[in-house]
Coordinates of C-alpha atoms in Angstrom, one line a residue:
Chain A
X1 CA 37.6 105.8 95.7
X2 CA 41.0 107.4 97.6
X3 CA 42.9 109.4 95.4
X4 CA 46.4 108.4 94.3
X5 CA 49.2 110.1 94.2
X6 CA 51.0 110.8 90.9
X7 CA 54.6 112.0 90.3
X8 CA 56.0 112.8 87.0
X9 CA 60.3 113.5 87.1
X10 CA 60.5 115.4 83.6
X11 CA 63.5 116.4 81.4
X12 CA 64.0 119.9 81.6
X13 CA 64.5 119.8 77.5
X14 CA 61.6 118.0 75.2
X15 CA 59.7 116.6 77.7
X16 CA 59.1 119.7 79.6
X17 CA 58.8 121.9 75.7
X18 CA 55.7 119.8 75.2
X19 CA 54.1 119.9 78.6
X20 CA 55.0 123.6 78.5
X21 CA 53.3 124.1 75.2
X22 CA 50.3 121.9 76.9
X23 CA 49.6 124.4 79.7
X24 CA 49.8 127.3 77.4
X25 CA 47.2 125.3 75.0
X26 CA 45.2 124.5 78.5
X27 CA 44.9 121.2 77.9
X28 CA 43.5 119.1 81.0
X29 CA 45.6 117.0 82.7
X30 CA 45.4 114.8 85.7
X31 CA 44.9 117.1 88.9
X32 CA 46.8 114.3 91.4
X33 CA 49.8 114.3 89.3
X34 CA 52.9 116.9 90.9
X35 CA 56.1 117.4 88.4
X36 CA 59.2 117.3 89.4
X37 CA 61.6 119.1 86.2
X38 CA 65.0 118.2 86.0
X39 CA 67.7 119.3 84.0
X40 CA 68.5 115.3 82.1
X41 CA 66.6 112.0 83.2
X42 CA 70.3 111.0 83.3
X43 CA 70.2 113.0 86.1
X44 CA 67.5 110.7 88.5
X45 CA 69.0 107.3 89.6
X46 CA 67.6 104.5 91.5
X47 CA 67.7 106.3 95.1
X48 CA 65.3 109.4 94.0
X49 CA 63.0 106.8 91.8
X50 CA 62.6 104.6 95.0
X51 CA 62.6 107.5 97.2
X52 CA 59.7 108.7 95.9
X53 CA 57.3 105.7 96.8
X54 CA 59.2 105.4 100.2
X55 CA 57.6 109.3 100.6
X56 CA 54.6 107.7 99.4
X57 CA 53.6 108.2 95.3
X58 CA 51.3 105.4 94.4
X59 CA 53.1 105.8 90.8
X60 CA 55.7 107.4 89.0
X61 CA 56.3 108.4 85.3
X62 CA 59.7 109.4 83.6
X63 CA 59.1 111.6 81.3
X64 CA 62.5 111.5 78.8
X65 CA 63.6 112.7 75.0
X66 CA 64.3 110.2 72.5
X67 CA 67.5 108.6 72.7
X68 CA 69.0 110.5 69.7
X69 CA 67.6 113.9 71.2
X70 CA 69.5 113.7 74.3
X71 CA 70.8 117.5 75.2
X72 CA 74.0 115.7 77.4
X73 CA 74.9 112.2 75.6
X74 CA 73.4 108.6 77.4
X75 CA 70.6 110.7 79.7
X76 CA 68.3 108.4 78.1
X77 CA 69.9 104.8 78.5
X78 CA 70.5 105.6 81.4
X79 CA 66.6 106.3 82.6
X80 CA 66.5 103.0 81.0
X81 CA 68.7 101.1 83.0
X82 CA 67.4 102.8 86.4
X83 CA 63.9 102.1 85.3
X84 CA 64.9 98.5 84.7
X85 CA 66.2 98.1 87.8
X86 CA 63.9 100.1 89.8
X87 CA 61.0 97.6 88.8
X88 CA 62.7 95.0 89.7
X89 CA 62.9 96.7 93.2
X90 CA 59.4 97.4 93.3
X91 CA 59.1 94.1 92.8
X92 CA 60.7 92.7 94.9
X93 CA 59.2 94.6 98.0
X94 CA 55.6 93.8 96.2
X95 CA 54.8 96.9 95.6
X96 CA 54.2 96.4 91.7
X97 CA 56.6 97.5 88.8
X98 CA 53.9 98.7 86.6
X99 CA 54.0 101.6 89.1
X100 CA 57.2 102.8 87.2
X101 CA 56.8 103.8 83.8
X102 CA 58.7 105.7 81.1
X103 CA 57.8 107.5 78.1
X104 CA 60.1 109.5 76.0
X105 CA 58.5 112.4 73.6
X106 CA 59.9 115.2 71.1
X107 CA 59.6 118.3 71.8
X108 CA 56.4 119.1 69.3
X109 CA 54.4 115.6 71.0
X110 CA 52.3 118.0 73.7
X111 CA 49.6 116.0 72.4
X112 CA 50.7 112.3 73.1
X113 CA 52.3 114.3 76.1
X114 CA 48.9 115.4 77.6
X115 CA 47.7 111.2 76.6
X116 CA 50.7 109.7 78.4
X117 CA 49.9 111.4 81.6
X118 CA 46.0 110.1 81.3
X119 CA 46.9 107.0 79.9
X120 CA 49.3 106.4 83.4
X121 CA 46.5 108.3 85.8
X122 CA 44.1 106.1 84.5
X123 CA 46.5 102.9 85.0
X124 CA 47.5 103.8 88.3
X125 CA 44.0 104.5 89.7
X126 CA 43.0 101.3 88.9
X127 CA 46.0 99.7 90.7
X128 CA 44.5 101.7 93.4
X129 CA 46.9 103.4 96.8
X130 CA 50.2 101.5 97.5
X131 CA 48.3 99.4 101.0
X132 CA 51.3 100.6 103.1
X133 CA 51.6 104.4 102.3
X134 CA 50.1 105.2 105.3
X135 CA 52.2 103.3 107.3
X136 CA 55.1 104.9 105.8
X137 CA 54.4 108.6 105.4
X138 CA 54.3 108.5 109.2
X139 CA 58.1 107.6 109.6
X140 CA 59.6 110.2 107.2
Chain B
X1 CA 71.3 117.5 125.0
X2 CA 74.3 117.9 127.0
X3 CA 73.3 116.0 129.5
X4 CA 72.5 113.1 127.3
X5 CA 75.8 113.6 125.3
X6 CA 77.7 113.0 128.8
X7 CA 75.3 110.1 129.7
X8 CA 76.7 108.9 126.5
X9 CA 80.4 109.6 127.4
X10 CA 79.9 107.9 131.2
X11 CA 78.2 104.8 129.6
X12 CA 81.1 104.2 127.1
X13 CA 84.0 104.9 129.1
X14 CA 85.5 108.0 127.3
X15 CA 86.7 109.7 130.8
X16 CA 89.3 106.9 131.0
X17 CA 90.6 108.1 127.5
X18 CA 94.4 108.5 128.6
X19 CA 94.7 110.4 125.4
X20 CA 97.2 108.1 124.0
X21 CA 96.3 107.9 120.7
X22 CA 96.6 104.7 119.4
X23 CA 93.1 104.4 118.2
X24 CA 93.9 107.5 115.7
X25 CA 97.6 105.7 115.0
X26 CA 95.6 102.5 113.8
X27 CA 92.3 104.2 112.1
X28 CA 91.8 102.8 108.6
X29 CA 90.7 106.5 107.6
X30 CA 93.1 108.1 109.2
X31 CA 96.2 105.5 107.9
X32 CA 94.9 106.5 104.3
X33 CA 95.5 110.2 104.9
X34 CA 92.2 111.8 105.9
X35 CA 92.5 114.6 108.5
X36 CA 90.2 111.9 111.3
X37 CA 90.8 111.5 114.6
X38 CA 89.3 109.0 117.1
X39 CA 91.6 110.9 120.1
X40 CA 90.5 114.6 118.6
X41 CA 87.0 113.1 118.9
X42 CA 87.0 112.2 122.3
X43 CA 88.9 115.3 123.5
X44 CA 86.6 117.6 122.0
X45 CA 83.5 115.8 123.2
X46 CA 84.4 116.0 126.8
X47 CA 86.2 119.9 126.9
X48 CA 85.2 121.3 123.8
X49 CA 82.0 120.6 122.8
X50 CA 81.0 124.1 121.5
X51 CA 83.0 122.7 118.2
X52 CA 79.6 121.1 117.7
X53 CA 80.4 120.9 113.2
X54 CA 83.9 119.0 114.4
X55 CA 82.2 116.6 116.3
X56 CA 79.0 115.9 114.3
X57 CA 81.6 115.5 111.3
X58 CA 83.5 113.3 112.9
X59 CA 80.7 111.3 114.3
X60 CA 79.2 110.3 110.9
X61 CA 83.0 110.0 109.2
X62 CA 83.7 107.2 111.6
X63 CA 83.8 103.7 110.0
X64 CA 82.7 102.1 113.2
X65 CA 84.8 99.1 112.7
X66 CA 86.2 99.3 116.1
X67 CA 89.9 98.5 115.2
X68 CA 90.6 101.6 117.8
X69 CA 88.8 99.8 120.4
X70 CA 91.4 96.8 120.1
X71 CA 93.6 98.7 120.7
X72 CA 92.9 101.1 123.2
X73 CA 94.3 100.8 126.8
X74 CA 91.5 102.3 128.6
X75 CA 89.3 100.1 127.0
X76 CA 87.0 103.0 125.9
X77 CA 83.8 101.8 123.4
X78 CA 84.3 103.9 120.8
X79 CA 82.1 102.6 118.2
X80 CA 79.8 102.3 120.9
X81 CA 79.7 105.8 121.4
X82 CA 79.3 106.6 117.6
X83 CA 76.2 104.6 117.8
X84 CA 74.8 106.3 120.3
X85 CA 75.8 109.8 119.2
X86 CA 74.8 109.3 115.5
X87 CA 71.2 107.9 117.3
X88 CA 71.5 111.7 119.2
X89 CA 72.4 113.6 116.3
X90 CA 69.8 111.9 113.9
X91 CA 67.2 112.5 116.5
X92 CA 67.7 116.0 117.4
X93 CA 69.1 117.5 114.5
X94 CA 68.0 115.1 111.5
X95 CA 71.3 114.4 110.6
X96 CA 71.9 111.3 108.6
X97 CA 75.4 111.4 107.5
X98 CA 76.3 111.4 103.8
X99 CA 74.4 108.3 102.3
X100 CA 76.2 106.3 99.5
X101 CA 74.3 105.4 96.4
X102 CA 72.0 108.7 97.2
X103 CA 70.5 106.7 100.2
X104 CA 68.7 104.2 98.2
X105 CA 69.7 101.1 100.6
X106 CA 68.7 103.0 103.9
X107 CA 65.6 103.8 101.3
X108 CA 64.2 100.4 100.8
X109 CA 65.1 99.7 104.6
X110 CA 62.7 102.2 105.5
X111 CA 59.8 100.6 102.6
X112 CA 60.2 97.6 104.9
X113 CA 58.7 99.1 107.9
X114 CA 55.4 99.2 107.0
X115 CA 53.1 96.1 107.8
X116 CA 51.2 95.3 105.0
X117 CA 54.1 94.6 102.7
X118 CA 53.6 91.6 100.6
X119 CA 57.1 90.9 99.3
X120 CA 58.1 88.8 96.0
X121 CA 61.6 88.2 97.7
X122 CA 62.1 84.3 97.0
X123 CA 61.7 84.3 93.2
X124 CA 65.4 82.9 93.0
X125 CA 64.3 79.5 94.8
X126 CA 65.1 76.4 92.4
X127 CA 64.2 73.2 92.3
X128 CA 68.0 71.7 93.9
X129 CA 67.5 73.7 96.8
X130 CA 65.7 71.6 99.1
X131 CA 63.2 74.2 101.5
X132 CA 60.0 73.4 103.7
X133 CA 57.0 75.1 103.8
X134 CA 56.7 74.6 107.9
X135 CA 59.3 73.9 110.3
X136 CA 61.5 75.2 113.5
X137 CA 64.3 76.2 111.6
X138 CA 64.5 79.3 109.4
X139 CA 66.8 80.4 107.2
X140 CA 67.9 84.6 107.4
X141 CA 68.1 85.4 103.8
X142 CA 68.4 88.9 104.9
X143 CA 69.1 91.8 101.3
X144 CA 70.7 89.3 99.3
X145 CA 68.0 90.1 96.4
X146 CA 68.1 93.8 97.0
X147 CA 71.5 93.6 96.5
X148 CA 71.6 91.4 94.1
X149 CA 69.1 94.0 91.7
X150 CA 70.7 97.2 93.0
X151 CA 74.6 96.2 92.3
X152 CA 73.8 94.0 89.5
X153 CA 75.9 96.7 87.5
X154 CA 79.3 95.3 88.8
X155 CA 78.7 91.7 89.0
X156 CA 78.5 90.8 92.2
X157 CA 76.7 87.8 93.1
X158 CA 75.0 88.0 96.7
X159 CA 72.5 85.6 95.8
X160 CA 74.9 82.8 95.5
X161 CA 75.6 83.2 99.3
X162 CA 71.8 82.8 100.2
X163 CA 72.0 79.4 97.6
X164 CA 74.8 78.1 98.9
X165 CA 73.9 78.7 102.7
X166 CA 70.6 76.4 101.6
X167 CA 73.0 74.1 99.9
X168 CA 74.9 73.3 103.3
X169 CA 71.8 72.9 105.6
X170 CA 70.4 70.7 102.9
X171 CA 74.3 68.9 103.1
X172 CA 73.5 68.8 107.3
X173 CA 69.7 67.3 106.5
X174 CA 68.3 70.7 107.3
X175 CA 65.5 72.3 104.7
X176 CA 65.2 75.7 106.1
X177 CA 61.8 77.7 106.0
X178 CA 62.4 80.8 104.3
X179 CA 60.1 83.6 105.0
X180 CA 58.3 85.5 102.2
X181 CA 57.9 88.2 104.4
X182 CA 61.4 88.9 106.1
X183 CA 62.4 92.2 106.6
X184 CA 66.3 93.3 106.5
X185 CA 67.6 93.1 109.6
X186 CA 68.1 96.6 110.1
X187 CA 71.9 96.9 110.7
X188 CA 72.0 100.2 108.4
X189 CA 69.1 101.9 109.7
X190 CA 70.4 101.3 113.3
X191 CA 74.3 102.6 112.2
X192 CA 73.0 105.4 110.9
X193 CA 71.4 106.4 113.8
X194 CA 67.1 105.5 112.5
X195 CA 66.3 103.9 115.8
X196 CA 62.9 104.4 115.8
X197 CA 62.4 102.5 112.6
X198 CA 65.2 99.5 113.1
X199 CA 63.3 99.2 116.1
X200 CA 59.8 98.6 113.9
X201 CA 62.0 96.3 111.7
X202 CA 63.1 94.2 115.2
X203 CA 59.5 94.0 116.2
X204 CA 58.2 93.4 112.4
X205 CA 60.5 90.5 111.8
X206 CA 60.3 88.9 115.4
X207 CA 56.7 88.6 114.8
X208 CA 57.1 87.3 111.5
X209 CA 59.6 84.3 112.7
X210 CA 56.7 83.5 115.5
X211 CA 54.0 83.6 113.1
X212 CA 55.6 81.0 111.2
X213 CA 56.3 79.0 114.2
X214 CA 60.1 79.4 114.1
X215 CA 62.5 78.1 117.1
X216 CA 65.8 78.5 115.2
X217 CA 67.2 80.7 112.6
X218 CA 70.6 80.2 111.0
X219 CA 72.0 83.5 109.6
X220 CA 75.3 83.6 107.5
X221 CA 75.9 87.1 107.4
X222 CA 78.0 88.2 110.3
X223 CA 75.8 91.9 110.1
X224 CA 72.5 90.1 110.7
X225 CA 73.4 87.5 112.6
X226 CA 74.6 90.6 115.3
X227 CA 71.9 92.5 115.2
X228 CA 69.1 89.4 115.3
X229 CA 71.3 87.8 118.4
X230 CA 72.5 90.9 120.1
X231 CA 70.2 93.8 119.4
X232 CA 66.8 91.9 118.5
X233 CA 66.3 90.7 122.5
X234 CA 67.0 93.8 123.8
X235 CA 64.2 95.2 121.6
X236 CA 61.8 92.9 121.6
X237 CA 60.3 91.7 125.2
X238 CA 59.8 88.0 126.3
X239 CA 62.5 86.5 122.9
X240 CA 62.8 83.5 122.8
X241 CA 64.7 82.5 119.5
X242 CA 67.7 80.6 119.3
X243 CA 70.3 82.5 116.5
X244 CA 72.8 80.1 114.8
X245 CA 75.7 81.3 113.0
X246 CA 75.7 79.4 109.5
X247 CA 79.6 79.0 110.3
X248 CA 79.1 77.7 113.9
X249 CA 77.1 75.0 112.8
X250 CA 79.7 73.7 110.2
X251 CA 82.1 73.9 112.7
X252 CA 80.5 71.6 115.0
X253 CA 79.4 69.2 112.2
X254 CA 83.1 69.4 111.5
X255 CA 84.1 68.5 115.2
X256 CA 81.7 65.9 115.3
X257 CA 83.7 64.2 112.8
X258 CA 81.3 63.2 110.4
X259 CA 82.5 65.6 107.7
X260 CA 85.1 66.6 105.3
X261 CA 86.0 68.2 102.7
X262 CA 86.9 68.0 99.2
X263 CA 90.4 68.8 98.2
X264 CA 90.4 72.9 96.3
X265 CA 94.1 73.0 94.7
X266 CA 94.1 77.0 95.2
X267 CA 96.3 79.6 96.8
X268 CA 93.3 81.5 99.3
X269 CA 93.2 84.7 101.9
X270 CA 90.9 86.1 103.9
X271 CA 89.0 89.3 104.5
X272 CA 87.9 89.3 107.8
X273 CA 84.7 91.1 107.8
X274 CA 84.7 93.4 111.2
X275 CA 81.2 92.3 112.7
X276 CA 82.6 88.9 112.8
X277 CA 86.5 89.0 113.8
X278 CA 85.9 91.7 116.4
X279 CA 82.3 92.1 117.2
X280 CA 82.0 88.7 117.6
X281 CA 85.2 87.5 118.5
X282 CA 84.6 84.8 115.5
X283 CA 88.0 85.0 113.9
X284 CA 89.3 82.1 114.3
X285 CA 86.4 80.0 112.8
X286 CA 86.7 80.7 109.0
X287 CA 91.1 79.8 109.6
X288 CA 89.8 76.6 111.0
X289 CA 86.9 75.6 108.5
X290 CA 89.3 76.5 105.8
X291 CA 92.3 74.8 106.9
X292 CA 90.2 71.6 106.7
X293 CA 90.0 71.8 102.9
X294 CA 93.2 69.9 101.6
X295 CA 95.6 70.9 98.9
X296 CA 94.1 74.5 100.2
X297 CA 97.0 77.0 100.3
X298 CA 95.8 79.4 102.8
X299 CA 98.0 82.8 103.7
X300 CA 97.1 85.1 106.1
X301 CA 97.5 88.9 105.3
X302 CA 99.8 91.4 106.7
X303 CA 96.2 92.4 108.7
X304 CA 94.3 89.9 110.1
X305 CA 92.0 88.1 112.3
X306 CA 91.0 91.1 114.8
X307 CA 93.6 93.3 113.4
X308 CA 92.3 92.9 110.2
X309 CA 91.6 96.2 108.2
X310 CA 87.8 97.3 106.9
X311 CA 86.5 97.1 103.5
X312 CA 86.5 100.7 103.6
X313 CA 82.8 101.0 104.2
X314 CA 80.2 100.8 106.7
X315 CA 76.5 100.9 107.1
X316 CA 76.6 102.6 102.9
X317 CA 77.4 106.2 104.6
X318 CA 80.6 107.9 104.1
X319 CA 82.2 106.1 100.9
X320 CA 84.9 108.7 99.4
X321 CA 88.1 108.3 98.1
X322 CA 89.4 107.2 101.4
X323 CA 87.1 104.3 101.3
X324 CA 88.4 103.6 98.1
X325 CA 92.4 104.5 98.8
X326 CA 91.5 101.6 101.9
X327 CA 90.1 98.9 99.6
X328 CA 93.2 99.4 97.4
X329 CA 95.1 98.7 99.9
X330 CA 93.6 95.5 101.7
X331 CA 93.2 94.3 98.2
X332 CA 97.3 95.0 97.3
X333 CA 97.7 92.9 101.0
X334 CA 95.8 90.3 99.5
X335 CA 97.3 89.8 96.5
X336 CA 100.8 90.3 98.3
X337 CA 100.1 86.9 99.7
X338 CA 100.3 85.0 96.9
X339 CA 96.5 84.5 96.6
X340 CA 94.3 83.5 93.6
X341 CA 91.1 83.4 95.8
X342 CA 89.8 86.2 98.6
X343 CA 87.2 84.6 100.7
X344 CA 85.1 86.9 102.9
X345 CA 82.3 86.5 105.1
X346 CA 80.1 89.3 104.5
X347 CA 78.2 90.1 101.3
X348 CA 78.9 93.6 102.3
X349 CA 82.6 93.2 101.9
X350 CA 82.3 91.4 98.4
X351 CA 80.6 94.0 97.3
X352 CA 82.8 97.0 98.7
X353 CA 86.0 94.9 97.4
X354 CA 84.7 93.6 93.8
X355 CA 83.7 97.9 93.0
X356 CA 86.8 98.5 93.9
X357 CA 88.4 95.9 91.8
X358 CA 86.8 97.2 88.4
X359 CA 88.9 100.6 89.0
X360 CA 90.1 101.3 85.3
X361 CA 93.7 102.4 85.7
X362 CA 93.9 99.8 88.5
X363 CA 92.1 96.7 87.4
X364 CA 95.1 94.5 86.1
X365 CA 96.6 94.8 89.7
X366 CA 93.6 94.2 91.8
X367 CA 91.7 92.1 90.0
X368 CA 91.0 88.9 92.5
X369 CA 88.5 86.5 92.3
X370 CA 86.3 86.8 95.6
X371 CA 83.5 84.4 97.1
X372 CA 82.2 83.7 100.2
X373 CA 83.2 81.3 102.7
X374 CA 79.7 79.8 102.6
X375 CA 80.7 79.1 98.9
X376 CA 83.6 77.5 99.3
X377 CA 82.1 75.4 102.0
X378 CA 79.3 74.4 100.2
X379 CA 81.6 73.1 97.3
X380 CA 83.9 71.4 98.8
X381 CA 81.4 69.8 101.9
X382 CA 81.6 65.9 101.7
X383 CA 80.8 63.3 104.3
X384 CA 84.3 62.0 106.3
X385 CA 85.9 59.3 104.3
X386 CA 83.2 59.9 101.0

């Protein structure tokens, strides 16, 4: 079975604290998936989300803090909104909107962390390659 | 690359630039205070190219609405030339100018490229709107859903353009096809210099309309309607499609005299969007179809018909303040008419216009309400003497 490929966009504050504190515990974690930190998930709006399946990710997780743990203010809402929207782009150019997903953790979960990640591998594998990566990853 | 860049200048005409500059006198960017230049541009492109960050600036600043080529003397194609020196300067150098909304339009332009895409683009059909399954004529829905999703934070409905366009061929006894698998039409992608991949769109979608057996397809946005009946034959060999303009058609039905139109007690304007009035010399169409509609109060504004000024945007490159300071502007000279009702012809206008409507400090003074032509058309349609 062809491998896909996995991107993770991960707030810098309690979403990267847990999967920090997961590497220093060496706990396994999915060796297709690539992470991309950022400083807030309010950060990341619909152009990077799409971008990244235009450059070819078969799926994409946003990793976020809780909505009352947000470093900035509405980083969180506004994930949701993008992510809202964003499936309803994937949608629309039948790609699938499962492919998007968002999880929000506090900064001790490196355990449902670590689960999320194989939870969406394991998701995403069976959805198999987006067909028309190929095609794609030639043009950019 | 020099050699290509004077190719470039020969082909549009930029040696007969007298220098006169009128273009730069009448440039929407330049009229709101931004230090642009049309004149500067094609001075420095013929004696001083070494200024290559002047020029490459200047090339993707450009609005391309070709206002400076109405008025030029010499007749010189400047947006012509930005065409071709933005396809130059993406090819060489990568450059892509500075993308609004992060690039996410030019984005899911690019997603459309590849082959195997199964889309889900026709989920808004309803039941009222009256569609075949087989036929000659097709329907160009074009990125009304995209855009309907992606600006669905300021209200703007583009999908009411696509229903109502369905609504009049339906009126005429048409029921378009509508293709599941349409690709945009690539009018971004080729303004902003991605040749090689509005090409693949040109080739993807001409297929796509023969696959399905297509003779005919009406189009209602002036962008697509260009590029499918201008660009698309010189693309794709042995084409063979007749193009209808959504507008055209209404406009004969209306000179066959078989149709009228309901009376719309309301004081209206028009943006004219720039593919249409210049490009296509179609100005005068939406003044006639509208001054059919009685108890209709129609004013023109200070700009208009093929003087008429941009929304402020082009192609989703380059929107700054400027773009903004010019929608302010065409939108005071609208309501300076008197106007309750801007009508426009381009989804890309309503869109532009209606974000720049929901300014805070401004919105008591701009706020307007704004539809299409096609929706106004599509109301008020009703067979002569019904």
């Amino acid at each position: 079975m062809k491998k896909v490929r996995l991107l993770g966009i991960c707030c810098n504050w309690s979403p990267f604290a847990c999967y920090n504190a997961a590497g220093m515990a060496r706990m396994k974690m999915p060796d297709n998936f690539k992470l991309i930190r950022v400083m807030c998930i309010g950060r990341v709006n619909q152009a990077l989300i799409l971008r990244a399946f235009e450059y070819g990710a078969d799926g994409v997780i946003l990793l976020e803090c809780n909505d009352e743990d947000c470093r900035y203010g509405p980083g969180p809402e506004v994930g949701h909104e993008n992510v809202k929207r964003v499936r309803k782009m994937l949608h629309l150019l039948g790609i699938g909107q499962e492919r998007l997903v968002e999880k929000s953790f506090a900064a001790h979960e490196k355990e449902e962390l670590v689960e999320a990640l194989w939870d969406f591998a394991e998701r995403i594998e069976a959805l198999g390659p987006v067909t028309e990566q190929k095609a794609m990853a030639a043009h950019v | 690359m020099d050699k290509k860049i004077d190719q470039i200048i020969q082909d549009r005409s930029l040696y007969l630039c007298l220098e006169c500059g009128k273009c730069t006198a009448v440039c929407p960017r330049r009229l709101t205070g931004k230090e642009y230049s049309p004149r500067l541009l094609a001075h420095k492109v013929i004696v001083e190219r070494e200024d290559e960050a002047f020029i490459e600036n200047a090339v993707w600043e450009c609005l391309t609405c070709e206002i400076c080529s109405e008025h030029c003397p010499s007749g010189v194609e400047f947006s012509g030339f930005i065409l071709e020196m933005r396809e130059l300067l993406a090819e060489t150098k990568g450059l892509k100018g500075y993308r609004a909304h992060d690039g996410a339009i030019h984005s899911w332009m690019r997603m459309m490229t590849a082959p195997e895409l199964k889309q889900n683009r026709l989920d808004w059909l309803t039941d009222e709107l009256n569609t075949s399954a087989a036929g000659d004529i097709a329907y160009f829905v074009g990125c009304a859903p995209y855009f309907d999703v992606f600006f669905s934070g300021i209200e703007v409905d583009t999908l009411a353009i696509a229903r109502d366009s369905i609504r009049l061929l339906n009126y005429l006894d048409i029921e378009p096809v509508l293709l599941p698998d349409e690709r945009c039409c690539g009018h971004d992608l080729l303004w902003t210099g991605d040749r090689s991949n509005f090409e693949r769109l040109q080739k993807l979608n001409y297929q796509t309309f023969k696959d399905a057996g297509i003779r005919e397809v009406v189009v209602s946005c002036p962008e697509c309607y260009m590029i499918l009946s201008e660009y698309m034959p010189k693309v794709v060999p042995g084409f063979d499609l007749k193009i209808t303009l959504l507008m055209d058609l209404i406009q004969q039905e209306v000179h066959k005299g078989g149709t009228a139109f309901k009376p719309l007690k309301r004081r209206t304007t028009f943006q004219d969007p720039c593919r249409l009035s210049r490009m296509l010399n179609r100005h005068k169409v939406p003044r006639e179809l509208l001054t059919e509609i009685p108890d209709m109060r129609f004013t023109d504004m200070e700009h208009s018909g093929r003087s008429a000024i941009c929304c402020g945007n082009s192609a989703f490159i380059n929107c700054d303040a400027h773009s903004k300071q010019i929608q302010v502007q065409r939108l005071t000279e609208a309501k300076n008419t008197g106007a309750d009702l801007l009508i426009t012809a381009c989804p890309k206008c309503m869109i532009h216009l209606t974000c720049a409507m929901r300014d805070r400090l401004k919105q008591k003074t701009l706020k307007l309400e704004i539809r299409d032509i096609v929706s106004i058309l599509a109301d008020q349609i009703k067979p002569y003497g019904g």
